[in-house]
Amino acid sequence: MDEFKYQFKAVNDQKKIGGSNITNIIEGFPSDYMEQAILIYGKLKTLFGEPLYEEKDLENQYTYGVVTTTEDGREICLHAYNGPSGPAIGGQQDAESRKAAYQLIELIQQADPTDYDYVGYYLDGPCRIREGIKNGVPYFEEESLDDLSEEEMDKIFRKVKGF
């Protein structure tokens, strides 16, 4: 008997997003980590369109709600996101969710990336990040914010954190 393959679809229902990190999409910290992370977002866009949300905070950049169904008809809710530990898959901490998460990663790795532009902030830097994909090629630019006044940094912090 062939191994069951999940069919994934995006959902725009935050109630379907729950659980915690199952696995990071990128293993370890390879020398091309940033390029891989940028490509993953482009591949998710190809597979699922626009994310459930996209933020200016690089440590909470985006989230996709992704649902699949088991052979016996049970729904598995996952989320693909870019958080403090980079691109990852989250969901419930059970064997079926882990199995689905690893199949989702295989699907992501096989997809072609969609071009996109993103501007956000990494406040630990502090820096402004410009990244994306243009004509299939990832790019990344980092601009230091060290020269900004305390007032200007506070304004950016409030914008990024949403208060």
mmCIF file of C-alpha atoms in Angstrom:
data_model
loop_
_atom_site.group_PDB
_atom_site.id
_atom_site.type_symbol
_atom_site.label_atom_id
_atom_site.label_comp_id
_atom_site.label_asym_id
_atom_site.label_seq_id
_atom_site.Cartn_x
_atom_site.Cartn_y
_atom_site.Cartn_z
ATOM 1 C CA MET A 1 0.000 0.000 0.000
ATOM 2 C CA ASP A 2 1.313 3.475 -0.911
ATOM 3 C CA GLU A 3 1.964 5.952 1.884
ATOM 4 C CA PHE A 4 -0.913 8.396 2.293
ATOM 5 C CA LYS A 5 -0.183 11.849 0.851
ATOM 6 C CA TYR A 6 -1.918 14.846 2.313
ATOM 7 C CA GLN A 7 -3.641 17.488 0.202
ATOM 8 C CA PHE A 8 -3.100 20.927 1.720
ATOM 9 C CA LYS A 9 -5.216 24.038 1.378
ATOM 10 C CA ALA A 10 -4.932 27.524 2.835
ATOM 11 C CA VAL A 11 -7.538 28.709 5.312
ATOM 12 C CA ASN A 12 -8.258 32.262 6.421
ATOM 13 C CA ASP A 13 -9.603 31.316 9.818
ATOM 14 C CA GLN A 14 -7.400 32.195 12.784
ATOM 15 C CA LYS A 15 -9.426 29.781 14.926
ATOM 16 C CA LYS A 16 -7.800 26.967 12.928
ATOM 17 C CA ILE A 17 -4.330 28.101 13.976
ATOM 18 C CA GLY A 18 -3.150 26.591 17.200
ATOM 19 C CA GLY A 19 -0.486 24.522 18.791
ATOM 20 C CA SER A 20 3.195 25.256 18.785
ATOM 21 C CA ASN A 21 6.327 24.738 16.710
ATOM 22 C CA ILE A 22 6.509 21.238 15.246
ATOM 23 C CA THR A 23 9.654 21.794 13.188
ATOM 24 C CA ASN A 24 11.750 24.477 11.558
ATOM 25 C CA ILE A 25 11.679 24.342 7.778
ATOM 26 C CA ILE A 26 15.420 25.034 7.418
ATOM 27 C CA GLU A 27 17.629 22.547 9.250
ATOM 28 C CA GLY A 28 20.527 24.054 11.173
ATOM 29 C CA PHE A 29 21.958 27.386 10.106
ATOM 30 C CA PRO A 30 23.495 26.927 6.622
ATOM 31 C CA SER A 31 25.562 29.681 4.987
ATOM 32 C CA ASP A 32 22.675 30.457 2.606
ATOM 33 C CA TYR A 33 20.081 30.616 5.421
ATOM 34 C CA MET A 34 18.709 34.075 4.474
ATOM 35 C CA GLU A 35 18.353 33.066 0.822
ATOM 36 C CA GLN A 36 16.505 29.886 1.821
ATOM 37 C CA ALA A 37 14.192 31.788 4.194
ATOM 38 C CA ILE A 38 13.344 34.327 1.481
ATOM 39 C CA LEU A 39 12.661 31.545 -1.029
ATOM 40 C CA ILE A 40 10.393 29.720 1.428
ATOM 41 C CA TYR A 41 8.120 32.766 1.660
ATOM 42 C CA GLY A 42 8.001 32.966 -2.142
ATOM 43 C CA LYS A 43 7.193 29.249 -2.362
ATOM 44 C CA LEU A 44 4.410 29.598 0.216
ATOM 45 C CA LYS A 45 2.977 32.431 -1.891
ATOM 46 C CA THR A 46 3.008 30.116 -4.927
ATOM 47 C CA LEU A 47 1.269 27.321 -3.037
ATOM 48 C CA PHE A 48 -1.227 29.298 -0.947
ATOM 49 C CA GLY A 49 -1.399 32.912 -2.171
ATOM 50 C CA GLU A 50 -1.275 35.714 0.366
ATOM 51 C CA PRO A 51 -0.706 34.879 4.032
ATOM 52 C CA LEU A 52 -3.302 35.086 6.760
ATOM 53 C CA TYR A 53 -1.268 38.073 7.915
ATOM 54 C CA GLU A 54 2.030 39.814 7.233
ATOM 55 C CA GLU A 55 3.671 42.063 9.828
ATOM 56 C CA LYS A 56 6.469 44.651 9.763
ATOM 57 C CA ASP A 57 8.161 42.732 12.598
ATOM 58 C CA LEU A 58 10.635 40.320 10.985
ATOM 59 C CA GLU A 59 10.287 38.038 14.028
ATOM 60 C CA ASN A 60 6.550 37.704 13.280
ATOM 61 C CA GLN A 61 6.721 38.233 9.533
ATOM 62 C CA TYR A 62 3.864 36.069 8.238
ATOM 63 C CA THR A 63 1.518 33.189 8.974
ATOM 64 C CA TYR A 64 -0.371 30.843 6.681
ATOM 65 C CA GLY A 65 -3.207 28.693 8.009
ATOM 66 C CA VAL A 66 -2.977 25.303 6.297
ATOM 67 C CA VAL A 67 -5.437 22.427 6.647
ATOM 68 C CA THR A 68 -5.350 18.839 5.480
ATOM 69 C CA THR A 69 -7.441 15.739 6.137
ATOM 70 C CA THR A 70 -6.323 12.300 7.315
ATOM 71 C CA GLU A 71 -7.324 9.068 5.565
ATOM 72 C CA ASP A 72 -10.068 8.609 8.155
ATOM 73 C CA GLY A 73 -11.456 12.125 7.582
ATOM 74 C CA ARG A 74 -9.976 13.944 10.588
ATOM 75 C CA GLU A 75 -8.888 17.545 9.907
ATOM 76 C CA ILE A 76 -5.296 18.539 10.759
ATOM 77 C CA CYS A 77 -4.655 22.259 11.196
ATOM 78 C CA LEU A 78 -1.113 23.512 10.699
ATOM 79 C CA HIS A 79 0.423 26.918 10.260
ATOM 80 C CA ALA A 80 3.471 27.882 8.231
ATOM 81 C CA TYR A 81 5.101 30.987 9.654
ATOM 82 C CA ASN A 82 8.282 33.006 10.007
ATOM 83 C CA GLY A 83 8.937 33.745 13.668
ATOM 84 C CA PRO A 84 11.926 34.360 15.955
ATOM 85 C CA SER A 85 13.456 30.987 15.021
ATOM 86 C CA GLY A 86 12.866 31.476 11.276
ATOM 87 C CA PRO A 87 10.504 29.679 8.896
ATOM 88 C CA ALA A 88 8.634 26.902 10.691
ATOM 89 C CA ILE A 89 5.554 24.699 10.766
ATOM 90 C CA GLY A 90 3.337 24.733 13.837
ATOM 91 C CA GLY A 91 0.391 22.689 14.986
ATOM 92 C CA GLN A 92 -0.637 20.101 17.526
ATOM 93 C CA GLN A 93 2.042 17.933 19.096
ATOM 94 C CA ASP A 94 0.856 14.532 17.853
ATOM 95 C CA ALA A 95 2.241 11.984 15.394
ATOM 96 C CA GLU A 96 -0.305 12.733 12.647
ATOM 97 C CA SER A 97 0.397 16.493 12.763
ATOM 98 C CA ARG A 98 4.167 15.873 12.645
ATOM 99 C CA LYS A 99 3.742 13.543 9.664
ATOM 100 C CA ALA A 100 1.633 16.167 7.858
ATOM 101 C CA ALA A 101 4.144 18.921 8.740
ATOM 102 C CA TYR A 102 7.035 17.003 7.155
ATOM 103 C CA GLN A 103 4.979 16.344 4.023
ATOM 104 C CA LEU A 104 4.134 20.056 3.877
ATOM 105 C CA ILE A 105 7.858 20.863 3.996
ATOM 106 C CA GLU A 106 8.450 18.487 1.068
ATOM 107 C CA LEU A 107 5.732 20.289 -0.878
ATOM 108 C CA ILE A 108 7.250 23.696 -0.059
ATOM 109 C CA GLN A 109 10.723 22.570 -1.130
ATOM 110 C CA GLN A 110 9.407 21.407 -4.520
ATOM 111 C CA ALA A 111 7.476 24.616 -5.337
ATOM 112 C CA ASP A 112 8.756 27.420 -7.534
ATOM 113 C CA PRO A 113 8.911 30.778 -5.725
ATOM 114 C CA THR A 114 6.679 33.733 -6.532
ATOM 115 C CA ASP A 115 8.288 37.183 -6.736
ATOM 116 C CA TYR A 116 7.548 39.538 -3.827
ATOM 117 C CA ASP A 117 8.854 42.602 -1.985
ATOM 118 C CA TYR A 118 8.885 42.990 1.782
ATOM 119 C CA VAL A 119 10.027 45.810 4.052
ATOM 120 C CA GLY A 120 10.159 45.159 7.766
ATOM 121 C CA TYR A 121 12.221 45.659 10.900
ATOM 122 C CA TYR A 122 14.471 43.585 13.082
ATOM 123 C CA LEU A 123 14.387 45.600 16.302
ATOM 124 C CA ASP A 124 17.204 43.736 18.055
ATOM 125 C CA GLY A 125 19.560 45.131 15.364
ATOM 126 C CA PRO A 126 18.027 47.630 15.123
ATOM 127 C CA CYS A 127 17.672 47.596 11.339
ATOM 128 C CA ARG A 128 15.248 47.944 8.449
ATOM 129 C CA ILE A 129 15.086 44.895 6.191
ATOM 130 C CA ARG A 130 14.242 44.881 2.511
ATOM 131 C CA GLU A 131 13.916 41.427 1.041
ATOM 132 C CA GLY A 132 12.095 39.516 -1.602
ATOM 133 C CA ILE A 133 12.398 37.772 -4.909
ATOM 134 C CA LYS A 134 12.753 39.469 -8.276
ATOM 135 C CA ASN A 135 12.638 37.367 -11.445
ATOM 136 C CA GLY A 136 13.130 34.251 -9.332
ATOM 137 C CA VAL A 137 16.267 35.598 -7.596
ATOM 138 C CA PRO A 138 16.183 36.359 -3.850
ATOM 139 C CA TYR A 139 17.559 39.658 -2.543
ATOM 140 C CA PHE A 140 18.247 40.977 0.957
ATOM 141 C CA GLU A 141 19.234 44.481 2.129
ATOM 142 C CA GLU A 142 19.800 45.578 5.701
ATOM 143 C CA GLU A 143 19.892 49.232 6.793
ATOM 144 C CA SER A 144 21.118 50.097 10.287
ATOM 145 C CA LEU A 145 18.876 52.295 12.411
ATOM 146 C CA ASP A 146 21.599 53.086 14.964
ATOM 147 C CA ASP A 147 21.693 56.767 13.942
ATOM 148 C CA LEU A 148 18.020 57.410 14.670
ATOM 149 C CA SER A 149 16.994 59.446 17.681
ATOM 150 C CA GLU A 150 15.213 57.816 20.596
ATOM 151 C CA GLU A 151 11.990 59.490 19.459
ATOM 152 C CA GLU A 152 12.341 58.119 15.904
ATOM 153 C CA MET A 153 13.092 54.609 17.220
ATOM 154 C CA ASP A 154 10.086 54.787 19.545
ATOM 155 C CA LYS A 155 7.904 55.704 16.557
ATOM 156 C CA ILE A 156 9.206 52.703 14.575
ATOM 157 C CA PHE A 157 8.809 50.400 17.596
ATOM 158 C CA ARG A 158 5.169 51.456 18.027
ATOM 159 C CA LYS A 159 4.509 50.977 14.299
ATOM 160 C CA VAL A 160 6.099 47.516 14.244
ATOM 161 C CA LYS A 161 4.545 46.280 17.488
ATOM 162 C CA GLY A 162 1.157 47.820 16.690
ATOM 163 C CA PHE A 163 0.654 50.284 19.534
#
